[in-house]
Amino acid sequence: MYYYHSTTKYQFQGGDAIYEDINHDGSIDQYDVVYLGNCNPKLTGGFGFTLRYDRFSLNVFCNYRWGNKIVNMARMNARTCIMLQPVYDGELALAQGGDVTDMPRAVYNQGYNWLASDRYVEDGSFLRVKYITLRYRFPSNWVKRIGMTNLSAYLTVNNLWCLPSIPV
């Protein structure tokens, strides 16, 4: 199998990433590109609630996104570095030709194991607790003594929790 682009011709070797030749012409090129999903979510939104008790109030806001695909560029860029494969004795070893692994062989300034593919496309859905705010209202008779009409103290936590890949 060959990779063709402009004037570049590269023959894939054992241990290289495996790309599917969609049109079965013996080369990996622009004619093998397929639709892998949409980055625009099918549904996006948010919801929240407020609980009040005496002088305290608790405000919680969550947001969500569902039905979109994302390219994990951090993972894609990290895999362009030396790629290691664990072996049974607990040590790390470089992937060898003929090994079946989700991690291609390590290459430097050669090869095409870094090409964009479905290996890097992930579900972009999530449910996040965006913020939680706790408020305390000081007593009005105490606040008036210091020359004010209203005084509150707030404690806010942002991005407290996130559940990735919301199941359908």
Coordinates of N, CA and C in Angstrom, one line a residue:
M1 N 0.8 -1.2 0.0 CA 0.0 0.0 0.0 C 0.9 1.2 0.0
Y2 N 0.5 2.2 -0.7 CA 1.3 3.5 -0.9 C 0.4 4.7 -0.4
Y3 N 1.2 5.7 0.1 CA 0.5 7.0 0.4 C 1.0 7.9 -0.7
Y4 N 0.1 8.6 -1.4 CA 0.4 9.5 -2.5 C -0.2 10.9 -2.1
H5 N 0.7 11.9 -2.2 CA 0.2 13.3 -2.0 C 1.2 14.2 -2.8
S6 N 0.7 14.9 -3.7 CA 1.6 15.8 -4.6 C 2.7 14.9 -5.2
T7 N 3.9 15.2 -4.8 CA 5.0 14.5 -5.4 C 5.5 13.4 -4.4
T8 N 4.8 13.2 -3.3 CA 5.3 12.3 -2.2 C 4.7 10.9 -2.5
K9 N 5.5 9.9 -2.5 CA 5.1 8.5 -2.6 C 5.8 7.7 -1.5
Y10 N 5.0 7.2 -0.6 CA 5.6 6.4 0.6 C 4.9 5.1 0.6
Q11 N 5.8 4.0 0.7 CA 5.3 2.7 0.8 C 5.2 2.3 2.3
F12 N 3.9 2.0 2.8 CA 3.7 1.6 4.2 C 4.5 0.3 4.5
Q13 N 5.0 0.3 5.7 CA 5.7 -0.9 6.2 C 5.0 -1.5 7.4
G14 N 5.5 -2.7 7.8 CA 5.0 -3.3 9.0 C 5.2 -2.4 10.2
G15 N 4.1 -2.4 11.0 CA 4.2 -1.5 12.2 C 3.6 -0.1 11.9
D16 N 3.4 0.2 10.7 CA 2.8 1.5 10.3 C 1.3 1.5 10.7
A17 N 0.7 2.7 10.8 CA -0.8 2.7 11.0 C -1.5 2.1 9.8
I18 N -2.6 1.5 10.0 CA -3.3 0.9 8.9 C -4.5 1.8 8.5
Y19 N -4.5 2.2 7.3 CA -5.5 3.1 6.7 C -6.3 2.2 5.7
E20 N -7.5 2.5 5.6 CA -8.4 1.7 4.6 C -8.4 2.4 3.2
D21 N -8.1 1.5 2.3 CA -8.1 2.0 0.9 C -9.6 1.9 0.4
I22 N -10.3 3.0 0.6 CA -11.8 3.0 0.3 C -12.1 2.7 -1.1
N23 N -11.4 3.3 -2.1 CA -11.7 3.0 -3.5 C -10.9 1.9 -4.1
H24 N -10.1 1.2 -3.3 CA -9.4 0.0 -3.8 C -8.5 0.2 -5.0
D25 N -7.8 1.4 -4.9 CA -6.8 1.6 -6.1 C -5.4 1.4 -5.7
G26 N -5.1 0.9 -4.5 CA -3.8 0.5 -4.0 C -3.0 1.7 -3.4
S27 N -3.7 2.8 -3.2 CA -3.0 4.0 -2.6 C -3.9 4.7 -1.7
I28 N -3.3 5.3 -0.7 CA -4.1 6.1 0.3 C -3.9 7.6 -0.2
D29 N -5.0 8.2 -0.6 CA -4.9 9.6 -1.1 C -6.3 10.3 -0.8
Q30 N -6.5 11.4 -1.4 CA -7.7 12.2 -1.2 C -9.0 11.5 -1.6
Y31 N -8.9 10.4 -2.4 CA -10.0 9.7 -2.8 C -10.5 8.7 -1.7
D32 N -9.7 8.5 -0.7 CA -10.1 7.6 0.4 C -10.6 8.3 1.6
V33 N -10.9 9.6 1.5 CA -11.5 10.4 2.6 C -12.9 10.1 2.7
V34 N -13.4 9.8 4.0 CA -14.8 9.5 4.2 C -15.3 10.4 5.3
Y35 N -16.6 10.5 5.3 CA -17.4 11.3 6.3 C -17.3 10.6 7.7
L36 N -16.8 11.3 8.7 CA -16.7 10.7 10.0 C -17.6 11.3 11.1
G37 N -18.4 12.3 10.7 CA -19.3 12.9 11.7 C -19.3 14.4 11.6
N38 N -20.1 15.0 12.4 CA -20.3 16.4 12.3 C -19.9 17.0 13.7
C39 N -19.1 18.1 13.6 CA -18.7 18.8 14.8 C -19.8 19.6 15.4
N40 N -20.9 19.9 14.7 CA -22.0 20.7 15.3 C -22.9 19.7 16.1
P41 N -23.2 20.1 17.3 CA -24.0 19.2 18.1 C -25.5 19.2 17.7
K42 N -26.2 18.1 17.9 CA -27.6 18.0 17.6 C -28.4 18.7 18.6
L43 N -27.9 18.8 19.8 CA -28.6 19.4 20.9 C -27.6 20.1 21.9
T44 N -27.8 21.3 22.2 CA -27.0 22.0 23.2 C -27.9 22.8 24.1
G45 N -27.5 23.0 25.3 CA -28.3 23.8 26.2 C -27.8 23.8 27.6
G46 N -28.6 24.2 28.5 CA -28.3 24.3 29.9 C -29.5 24.3 30.8
F47 N -29.3 24.1 32.1 CA -30.4 24.1 33.0 C -29.8 24.4 34.4
G48 N -30.7 24.9 35.3 CA -30.2 25.2 36.6 C -31.3 25.3 37.6
F49 N -31.0 25.5 38.9 CA -32.0 25.7 39.9 C -31.4 26.4 41.1
T50 N -32.3 27.0 41.9 CA -31.8 27.7 43.1 C -32.6 27.2 44.3
L51 N -31.9 26.9 45.3 CA -32.5 26.5 46.6 C -32.2 27.6 47.6
R52 N -33.3 27.9 48.4 CA -33.2 29.0 49.4 C -33.6 28.5 50.8
Y53 N -32.8 28.8 51.8 CA -33.1 28.5 53.1 C -32.6 29.6 54.0
D54 N -33.5 30.3 54.7 CA -33.2 31.4 55.6 C -32.4 32.4 54.9
R55 N -31.1 32.7 55.3 CA -30.3 33.7 54.6 C -29.4 33.1 53.5
F56 N -29.5 31.8 53.3 CA -28.6 31.1 52.4 C -29.4 30.8 51.1
S57 N -28.6 30.8 50.0 CA -29.2 30.4 48.7 C -28.1 29.6 48.0
L58 N -28.5 28.6 47.3 CA -27.6 27.7 46.5 C -28.0 27.8 45.1
N59 N -27.2 28.2 44.2 CA -27.5 28.3 42.7 C -26.6 27.3 42.0
V60 N -27.2 26.4 41.2 CA -26.5 25.5 40.4 C -26.8 25.6 39.0
F61 N -25.8 25.6 38.1 CA -26.1 25.7 36.6 C -25.3 24.6 35.9
C62 N -25.9 23.9 35.1 CA -25.3 22.8 34.3 C -25.5 23.2 32.8
N63 N -24.5 22.7 32.0 CA -24.7 22.9 30.5 C -24.3 21.5 29.9
Y64 N -24.8 21.3 28.7 CA -24.6 20.0 28.0 C -24.5 20.2 26.5
R65 N -23.9 19.3 25.9 CA -23.8 19.2 24.4 C -24.0 17.7 24.0
W66 N -24.7 17.4 23.0 CA -25.0 16.0 22.6 C -25.0 15.9 21.1
G67 N -24.4 14.8 20.6 CA -24.5 14.5 19.2 C -23.5 15.1 18.3
N68 N -22.3 15.4 18.8 CA -21.2 16.0 17.9 C -20.0 15.1 18.0
K69 N -19.2 15.2 17.0 CA -17.9 14.5 16.9 C -16.8 15.6 17.0
I70 N -15.7 15.2 17.7 CA -14.5 16.1 17.8 C -13.2 15.4 17.4
V71 N -12.3 16.1 16.9 CA -10.9 15.5 16.6 C -10.1 15.8 17.9
N72 N -9.5 14.8 18.5 CA -8.7 15.0 19.7 C -7.3 15.3 19.2
M73 N -7.0 16.6 19.0 CA -5.7 17.0 18.4 C -4.6 16.8 19.4
A74 N -4.9 16.9 20.7 CA -3.8 16.6 21.7 C -3.3 15.2 21.6
R75 N -4.3 14.2 21.5 CA -3.9 12.8 21.3 C -3.2 12.6 19.9
M76 N -3.6 13.3 18.9 CA -3.0 13.2 17.6 C -1.6 13.7 17.6
N77 N -1.4 14.9 18.2 CA 0.0 15.4 18.3 C 0.9 14.6 19.2
A78 N 0.3 14.0 20.3 CA 1.1 13.2 21.2 C 1.6 11.9 20.5
R79 N 0.8 11.4 19.6 CA 1.1 10.2 19.0 C 2.2 10.4 17.9
T80 N 2.5 11.6 17.6 CA 3.6 11.8 16.6 C 4.9 11.7 17.2
C81 N 4.9 11.6 18.6 CA 6.2 11.4 19.3 C 6.5 9.9 19.3
I82 N 7.5 9.5 20.0 CA 7.9 8.1 20.1 C 6.7 7.3 20.7
M83 N 6.3 6.3 20.0 CA 5.1 5.5 20.4 C 5.6 4.2 21.1
L84 N 5.1 4.0 22.3 CA 5.5 2.8 23.1 C 4.4 1.8 23.2
Q85 N 4.7 0.6 23.3 CA 3.7 -0.5 23.5 C 4.0 -1.3 24.7
P86 N 3.1 -1.5 25.7 CA 3.4 -2.3 26.9 C 3.5 -3.8 26.5
V87 N 4.4 -4.5 27.1 CA 4.6 -5.9 27.0 C 4.3 -6.6 28.3
Y88 N 4.1 -7.9 28.3 CA 3.6 -8.7 29.4 C 4.5 -8.6 30.6
D89 N 5.8 -8.4 30.6 CA 6.6 -8.4 31.8 C 6.7 -7.0 32.5
G90 N 5.8 -6.1 32.0 CA 5.7 -4.8 32.7 C 6.6 -3.8 32.2
E91 N 7.5 -4.1 31.3 CA 8.4 -3.1 30.7 C 7.7 -2.5 29.4
L92 N 8.3 -1.5 28.9 CA 7.8 -0.9 27.7 C 8.7 -1.2 26.5
A93 N 8.2 -1.5 25.4 CA 9.0 -1.8 24.2 C 8.4 -1.1 23.0
L94 N 9.2 -0.8 22.0 CA 8.8 -0.2 20.8 C 8.0 -1.3 20.0
A95 N 6.9 -0.8 19.3 CA 6.1 -1.7 18.5 C 7.0 -2.2 17.3
Q96 N 6.9 -3.5 17.0 CA 7.7 -4.1 16.0 C 6.8 -4.4 14.8
G97 N 7.4 -4.6 13.6 CA 6.6 -4.9 12.4 C 5.9 -6.3 12.7
G98 N 4.6 -6.3 12.3 CA 3.8 -7.5 12.5 C 3.0 -7.5 13.8
D99 N 3.4 -6.6 14.8 CA 2.6 -6.5 16.0 C 1.2 -6.0 15.7
V100 N 0.2 -6.5 16.4 CA -1.1 -6.0 16.3 C -1.4 -5.1 17.5
T101 N -1.5 -3.8 17.3 CA -1.6 -2.9 18.4 C -2.4 -1.6 17.8
D102 N -2.9 -0.8 18.7 CA -3.5 0.4 18.3 C -2.5 1.5 18.2
M103 N -1.3 1.2 18.5 CA -0.2 2.2 18.5 C 0.8 1.9 17.4
P104 N 0.9 2.7 16.3 CA 1.9 2.4 15.2 C 3.3 2.5 15.7
R105 N 4.2 2.0 14.8 CA 5.6 2.0 15.2 C 6.1 3.4 15.3
A106 N 7.2 3.6 16.0 CA 7.8 4.9 16.2 C 8.6 5.3 15.0
V107 N 8.4 6.5 14.5 CA 9.1 7.0 13.3 C 9.5 8.4 13.6
Y108 N 10.6 8.9 13.0 CA 11.0 10.3 13.2 C 11.4 10.8 11.9
N109 N 10.7 11.9 11.5 CA 11.0 12.6 10.2 C 10.8 11.7 9.0
Q110 N 9.9 10.7 9.1 CA 9.6 9.8 8.0 C 8.2 9.2 8.3
G111 N 7.7 8.5 7.3 CA 6.4 7.8 7.5 C 5.2 8.7 7.7
Y112 N 4.1 8.0 7.7 CA 2.8 8.8 7.8 C 1.9 8.2 8.8
N113 N 2.4 7.8 10.0 CA 1.6 7.3 11.1 C 0.8 8.4 11.8
W114 N 1.0 9.6 11.4 CA 0.3 10.8 12.1 C -0.9 11.3 11.3
L115 N -1.1 10.7 10.2 CA -2.2 11.2 9.3 C -3.6 11.2 10.1
A116 N -4.4 12.2 9.8 CA -5.7 12.3 10.5 C -6.5 11.0 10.1
S117 N -7.2 10.4 11.0 CA -8.0 9.3 10.7 C -9.1 9.1 11.8
D118 N -9.9 8.1 11.7 CA -11.0 7.9 12.7 C -10.4 7.5 14.1
R119 N -9.1 7.2 14.2 CA -8.4 7.0 15.5 C -8.5 8.2 16.4
Y120 N -8.6 9.3 15.8 CA -8.6 10.6 16.6 C -10.0 11.2 16.7
V121 N -11.0 10.6 16.1 CA -12.4 11.2 16.2 C -13.1 10.6 17.4
E122 N -13.6 11.5 18.2 CA -14.3 11.0 19.5 C -15.7 11.7 19.6
D123 N -16.5 11.1 20.5 CA -17.8 11.7 20.8 C -17.5 12.9 21.6
G124 N -18.1 14.1 21.2 CA -17.9 15.3 21.9 C -19.0 15.7 22.9
S125 N -19.9 14.7 23.1 CA -21.0 15.0 24.1 C -20.5 15.1 25.5
F126 N -21.2 15.9 26.3 CA -20.8 16.1 27.7 C -22.0 16.7 28.5
L127 N -22.0 16.5 29.8 CA -22.8 17.1 30.8 C -21.9 17.7 31.8
R128 N -22.0 19.0 32.0 CA -21.0 19.6 33.0 C -21.8 20.4 34.0
V129 N -21.3 20.3 35.3 CA -21.8 21.2 36.3 C -20.9 22.5 36.1
K130 N -21.5 23.5 35.5 CA -20.7 24.7 35.1 C -20.3 25.5 36.3
Y131 N -21.3 25.8 37.2 CA -20.9 26.5 38.4 C -22.0 26.2 39.5
I132 N -21.5 26.3 40.8 CA -22.3 26.3 42.0 C -21.9 27.5 42.8
T133 N -23.0 28.3 43.1 CA -22.7 29.5 43.9 C -23.5 29.4 45.2
L134 N -22.8 29.6 46.3 CA -23.5 29.6 47.7 C -23.5 31.1 48.1
R135 N -24.6 31.6 48.5 CA -24.8 33.0 48.9 C -25.3 33.1 50.3
Y136 N -24.7 34.0 51.1 CA -25.2 34.3 52.4 C -25.5 35.8 52.5
R137 N -26.8 36.1 52.9 CA -27.2 37.5 53.1 C -27.1 37.8 54.6
F138 N -26.3 38.9 54.8 CA -26.2 39.3 56.2 C -27.4 39.9 56.7
P139 N -27.7 39.8 58.0 CA -29.0 40.4 58.6 C -29.0 41.9 58.3
S140 N -30.2 42.4 57.9 CA -30.4 43.8 57.5 C -30.1 44.7 58.7
N141 N -30.5 44.4 60.0 CA -30.2 45.3 61.1 C -28.7 45.4 61.3
W142 N -27.9 44.4 61.1 CA -26.4 44.4 61.2 C -25.8 45.3 60.1
V143 N -26.4 45.1 58.9 CA -25.9 45.8 57.7 C -26.2 47.3 57.8
K144 N -27.4 47.7 58.4 CA -27.7 49.1 58.5 C -26.8 49.8 59.5
R145 N -26.3 49.1 60.5 CA -25.4 49.7 61.5 C -24.1 50.1 60.8
I146 N -23.7 49.5 59.7 CA -22.4 49.9 59.1 C -22.7 50.8 57.9
G147 N -23.9 51.3 57.8 CA -24.3 52.3 56.7 C -24.6 51.7 55.4
M148 N -25.0 50.5 55.3 CA -25.3 49.9 54.0 C -26.8 49.4 54.1
T149 N -27.3 49.1 52.9 CA -28.7 48.6 52.8 C -28.8 47.1 52.6
N150 N -27.7 46.6 52.0 CA -27.7 45.1 51.7 C -26.3 44.7 51.6
L151 N -26.0 43.5 52.1 CA -24.6 42.9 52.0 C -24.7 41.4 51.9
S152 N -24.0 40.8 51.0 CA -24.0 39.4 50.8 C -22.6 38.9 50.6
A153 N -22.3 37.6 50.9 CA -21.0 37.0 50.6 C -21.3 35.8 49.7
Y154 N -20.5 35.6 48.7 CA -20.6 34.6 47.8 C -19.4 33.7 47.7
L155 N -19.7 32.4 47.5 CA -18.6 31.4 47.2 C -19.1 30.7 46.0
T156 N -18.2 30.7 44.9 CA -18.5 30.1 43.6 C -17.4 29.1 43.3
V157 N -17.9 28.0 42.8 CA -17.0 27.0 42.2 C -17.4 26.8 40.7
N158 N -16.4 26.9 39.8 CA -16.6 26.7 38.4 C -16.1 25.4 37.9
N159 N -16.8 24.8 36.9 CA -16.4 23.5 36.3 C -16.1 22.5 37.3
L160 N -17.0 22.2 38.2 CA -16.8 21.3 39.3 C -16.7 19.8 38.8
W161 N -17.5 19.5 37.8 CA -17.7 18.1 37.4 C -18.1 18.0 35.9
C162 N -17.6 17.0 35.2 CA -18.0 16.8 33.8 C -18.1 15.4 33.5
L163 N -19.2 15.0 32.9 CA -19.4 13.6 32.5 C -19.3 13.6 30.9
P164 N -18.2 13.1 30.4 CA -18.0 13.1 28.9 C -18.8 12.0 28.3
S165 N -19.1 12.1 27.0 CA -19.8 11.1 26.2 C -21.1 10.6 26.8
I166 N -22.1 11.5 26.8 CA -23.4 11.2 27.3 C -24.0 10.1 26.5
P167 N -24.4 9.0 27.2 CA -25.0 7.9 26.5 C -26.3 8.3 25.8
V168 N -26.6 7.7 24.7 CA -27.9 8.0 24.0 C -29.0 7.3 24.7

